[in-house]
Tab-separated table of C-alpha atoms in Angstrom:
chain	number	residue	atom	x	y	z
A	27	MET	CA	-0.080	12.327	11.635
A	28	THR	CA	-3.629	13.392	10.849
A	29	PHE	CA	-5.920	11.566	8.468
A	30	PHE	CA	-9.602	11.617	7.687
A	31	VAL	CA	-12.065	8.747	7.769
A	32	PRO	CA	-15.203	9.612	5.773
A	33	SER	CA	-18.545	8.835	7.353
A	34	HIS	CA	-21.923	8.441	5.698
A	35	SER	CA	-23.194	11.634	4.146
A	36	ARG	CA	-26.645	13.119	4.399
A	37	PRO	CA	-28.545	13.965	1.217
A	38	GLY	CA	-27.256	17.203	-0.253
A	39	ARG	CA	-24.434	17.589	2.258
A	40	GLY	CA	-21.637	15.567	0.635
A	41	LEU	CA	-18.920	13.822	2.599
A	42	THR	CA	-18.410	14.272	6.297
A	43	SER	CA	-15.189	13.268	8.003
A	44	THR	CA	-13.831	12.159	11.336
A	45	VAL	CA	-10.369	13.490	12.136
A	46	ILE	CA	-7.969	11.001	13.713
A	47	VAL	CA	-4.600	12.184	14.986
A	48	MET	CA	-1.720	9.702	15.240
A	49	SER	CA	1.791	10.371	16.456
A	50	THR	CA	4.802	9.198	14.478
A	51	SER	CA	8.526	9.172	15.087
A	52	ALA	CA	8.974	12.033	12.634
A	53	SER	CA	8.955	15.535	14.063
A	54	LEU	CA	6.876	18.239	12.462
A	55	PRO	CA	8.676	20.662	10.153
A	56	GLU	CA	9.436	23.996	11.710
A	57	GLY	CA	8.266	27.369	10.471
A	58	PRO	CA	10.473	30.463	10.013
A	59	GLN	CA	10.514	31.297	13.754
A	60	GLY	CA	10.764	27.692	14.919
A	61	THR	CA	7.006	27.182	15.110
A	62	ASP	CA	5.337	24.083	13.739
A	63	ALA	CA	4.318	24.350	10.094
A	64	SER	CA	1.637	21.921	8.955
A	65	GLY	CA	0.934	22.930	5.347
A	66	ASP	CA	1.624	20.604	2.408
A	67	ALA	CA	4.214	23.009	0.981
A	68	ALA	CA	6.200	22.890	4.228
A	69	VAL	CA	6.191	19.094	4.295
A	70	ILE	CA	7.258	18.770	0.667
A	71	SER	CA	9.986	21.382	1.134
A	72	ARG	CA	11.302	19.355	4.066
A	73	LEU	CA	11.452	16.231	1.878
A	74	VAL	CA	13.229	18.086	-0.921
A	75	ALA	CA	15.783	19.399	1.569
A	76	ALA	CA	16.335	15.868	2.856
A	77	ASN	CA	16.920	14.689	-0.709
A	78	GLN	CA	19.575	17.337	-1.226
A	79	ARG	CA	21.428	16.071	1.841
A	80	TYR	CA	21.030	12.491	0.594
A	81	ALA	CA	22.291	13.334	-2.888
A	82	ALA	CA	25.380	15.073	-1.492
A	83	ASP	CA	26.748	11.704	-0.376
A	84	PHE	CA	25.078	9.574	-3.046
A	85	THR	CA	27.136	7.100	-5.052
A	86	ASP	CA	25.742	5.301	-8.080
A	87	PRO	CA	25.266	1.674	-6.923
A	88	GLY	CA	25.696	0.429	-10.479
A	89	MET	CA	22.495	-1.649	-10.443
A	90	ASP	CA	20.008	-2.240	-13.205
A	91	ALA	CA	16.233	-2.511	-12.765
A	92	ARG	CA	16.216	-6.274	-12.206
A	93	PRO	CA	15.701	-7.174	-8.516
A	94	VAL	CA	18.562	-9.240	-7.120
A	95	LEU	CA	16.242	-11.635	-5.247
A	96	GLN	CA	13.771	-11.922	-8.145
A	97	VAL	CA	10.851	-11.169	-5.822
A	98	ALA	CA	7.975	-8.689	-5.949
A	99	VAL	CA	6.366	-7.458	-2.719
A	100	VAL	CA	2.731	-6.322	-2.831
A	101	ALA	CA	1.774	-4.489	0.351
A	102	CYS	CA	-0.469	-1.846	1.864
A	103	MET	CA	0.605	1.788	1.665
A	104	ASP	CA	0.158	2.170	5.449
A	105	ALA	CA	2.894	4.377	6.928
A	106	ARG	CA	3.513	1.893	9.749
A	107	LEU	CA	4.964	-0.729	7.384
A	108	ASP	CA	8.708	-0.332	6.876
A	109	LEU	CA	8.948	-3.165	4.392
A	110	HIS	CA	12.680	-3.194	3.770
A	111	ASP	CA	13.519	-3.347	7.462
A	112	ALA	CA	10.689	-5.764	8.271
A	113	LEU	CA	11.798	-8.213	5.568
A	114	GLY	CA	15.566	-7.699	5.803
A	115	LEU	CA	15.750	-6.287	2.287
A	116	ALA	CA	18.476	-4.085	0.858
A	117	LEU	CA	18.410	-1.633	-2.032
A	118	GLY	CA	17.961	-3.516	-5.295
A	119	ASP	CA	16.637	-6.722	-3.749
A	120	CYS	CA	12.976	-6.497	-4.764
A	121	HIS	CA	10.175	-4.722	-6.560
A	122	THR	CA	7.756	-3.061	-4.147
A	123	ILE	CA	4.146	-2.443	-5.192
A	124	ARG	CA	1.948	-0.636	-2.671
A	125	ASN	CA	-1.641	0.577	-2.600
A	126	ALA	CA	-4.481	1.080	-0.132
A	127	GLY	CA	-4.982	-2.325	1.481
A	128	GLY	CA	-2.288	-4.105	-0.488
A	129	VAL	CA	-5.015	-5.664	-2.619
A	130	VAL	CA	-4.402	-7.171	-6.044
A	131	THR	CA	-6.096	-4.808	-8.469
A	132	ASP	CA	-5.772	-4.672	-12.256
A	133	ASP	CA	-2.973	-2.142	-11.852
A	134	VAL	CA	-1.102	-4.456	-9.479
A	135	ILE	CA	-1.397	-7.221	-12.089
A	136	ARG	CA	-0.018	-4.738	-14.644
A	137	SER	CA	3.006	-4.050	-12.432
A	138	LEU	CA	3.549	-7.736	-11.647
A	139	THR	CA	3.342	-8.627	-15.329
A	140	ILE	CA	6.037	-6.082	-16.175
A	141	SER	CA	8.046	-7.198	-13.133
A	142	GLN	CA	8.013	-10.823	-14.262
A	143	ARG	CA	8.084	-10.620	-18.040
A	144	ALA	CA	10.462	-7.701	-18.472
A	145	LEU	CA	12.502	-7.676	-15.278
A	146	GLY	CA	12.881	-11.287	-14.228
A	147	THR	CA	11.011	-11.684	-10.932
A	148	ARG	CA	9.628	-15.123	-10.102
A	149	SER	CA	8.198	-14.933	-6.564
A	150	VAL	CA	5.376	-12.815	-5.114
A	151	ILE	CA	4.829	-12.029	-1.439
A	152	LEU	CA	1.538	-10.371	-0.468
A	153	ILE	CA	1.346	-8.411	2.794
A	154	HIS	CA	-1.799	-7.046	4.444
A	155	HIS	CA	-1.739	-5.848	8.051
A	156	THR	CA	-3.768	-5.587	11.229
A	157	ASN	CA	-5.869	-2.498	11.947
A	158	CYS	CA	-6.142	-1.576	8.268
A	159	GLY	CA	-8.118	1.506	7.281
A	160	LEU	CA	-9.992	-0.440	4.578
A	161	GLU	CA	-11.704	-2.430	7.323
A	162	SER	CA	-13.590	0.736	8.322
A	163	LEU	CA	-14.770	1.599	4.796
A	164	THR	CA	-17.432	0.207	2.465
A	165	GLU	CA	-18.178	0.635	-1.221
A	166	ASP	CA	-20.522	3.450	-0.110
A	167	PHE	CA	-17.341	5.549	-0.080
A	168	ARG	CA	-17.583	5.735	-3.885
A	169	HIS	CA	-21.198	6.866	-3.735
A	170	GLU	CA	-20.324	9.561	-1.212
A	171	ILE	CA	-17.601	10.847	-3.516
A	172	GLU	CA	-20.084	10.842	-6.391
A	173	ASP	CA	-22.512	12.906	-4.304
A	174	GLU	CA	-19.774	15.427	-3.595
A	175	VAL	CA	-18.048	15.805	-6.965
A	176	GLY	CA	-20.756	14.648	-9.387
A	177	GLN	CA	-18.784	11.727	-10.799
A	178	ARG	CA	-18.461	8.185	-9.500
A	179	PRO	CA	-14.888	6.833	-9.341
A	180	SER	CA	-14.151	4.083	-11.840
A	181	TRP	CA	-12.200	2.126	-9.236
A	182	ALA	CA	-13.525	-0.123	-6.469
A	183	VAL	CA	-12.692	0.671	-2.849
A	184	GLU	CA	-11.738	-2.986	-2.239
A	185	ALA	CA	-12.885	-2.673	1.381
A	186	PHE	CA	-12.915	-5.834	3.496
A	187	ARG	CA	-13.954	-7.103	6.914
A	188	ASP	CA	-11.799	-10.237	7.179
A	189	VAL	CA	-8.121	-9.531	6.526
A	190	ASP	CA	-7.209	-13.223	6.258
A	191	GLN	CA	-9.857	-13.819	3.618
A	192	ASP	CA	-8.746	-10.762	1.676
A	193	VAL	CA	-5.186	-12.091	1.600
A	194	ARG	CA	-6.553	-15.371	0.230
A	195	GLN	CA	-8.473	-13.481	-2.439
A	196	SER	CA	-5.353	-11.553	-3.404
A	197	MET	CA	-3.338	-14.775	-3.679
A	198	GLN	CA	-6.044	-16.260	-5.872
A	199	ARG	CA	-6.046	-13.237	-8.160
A	200	VAL	CA	-2.298	-13.586	-8.680
A	201	ARG	CA	-2.379	-17.351	-9.169
A	202	THR	CA	-5.164	-17.234	-11.743
A	203	SER	CA	-3.922	-14.294	-13.795
A	204	PRO	CA	-3.273	-15.328	-17.410
A	205	PHE	CA	-0.690	-12.570	-17.785
A	206	LEU	CA	1.808	-13.788	-15.188
A	207	LEU	CA	4.534	-16.275	-16.037
A	208	HIS	CA	5.304	-17.445	-12.490
A	209	THR	CA	2.468	-18.239	-10.078
A	210	GLU	CA	3.950	-21.199	-8.196
A	211	ASP	CA	5.722	-19.222	-5.459
A	212	VAL	CA	2.974	-16.898	-4.214
A	213	ARG	CA	2.565	-16.519	-0.452
A	214	GLY	CA	0.411	-14.213	1.639
A	215	PHE	CA	0.880	-12.748	5.123
A	216	VAL	CA	-0.672	-10.398	7.673
A	217	PHE	CA	1.768	-8.001	9.351
A	218	ASP	CA	0.952	-7.232	12.982
A	219	VAL	CA	1.482	-3.502	13.476
A	220	THR	CA	1.899	-3.953	17.253
A	221	THR	CA	4.516	-6.748	17.210
A	222	GLY	CA	6.151	-6.399	13.789
A	223	LEU	CA	5.629	-10.092	13.057
A	224	LEU	CA	4.294	-11.674	9.882
A	225	ARG	CA	1.605	-14.333	10.129
A	226	GLU	CA	1.298	-16.568	7.077
A	227	ILE	CA	-2.157	-17.191	5.608
A	228	ASP	CA	-3.136	-20.634	4.374
A	229	PRO	CA	-4.492	-20.168	0.833
A	230	ALA	CA	-7.012	-23.001	1.233
């Protein structure tokens, strides 16, 4: 897996990037003669082909949109987090809301509000993780984008230095939201990407 970490730009030069290559368990898609293909179209075509194989054996589970366990999981989008396996969840058990950092933004509150008020969830588990990419960013990221494209993003980066404190902040945002019906059972954790274990964060 290859991703880009932006570094500080120089005046008039826009964003610069550092390329970091990570290996994953997934093999690269193959080109027409068996060579590696790395373009976006090749990756998406591989996913579509996988869906066709999945659909061939698919059976309607007969579920509705209400999670069986009445829980919503808010977590980072990091590819190393396999939330269903890590939490012992099955299809239909939970709502899963993911973004960069797993932080509680206005849009996360929107999803949680719908999850609780329209679809019956009552508990919220918040999951950050070790070695998060947001720990290497600052709000300067927005300014660098503005320099490059001529428009500043309306969203905040939500970068942080202390993952435990950011979990506490996320818990506080959920617990103090006037839009949520159920804020009693809100717990926050840090997932260790090297051991697979959750470490609970004291909200105090």
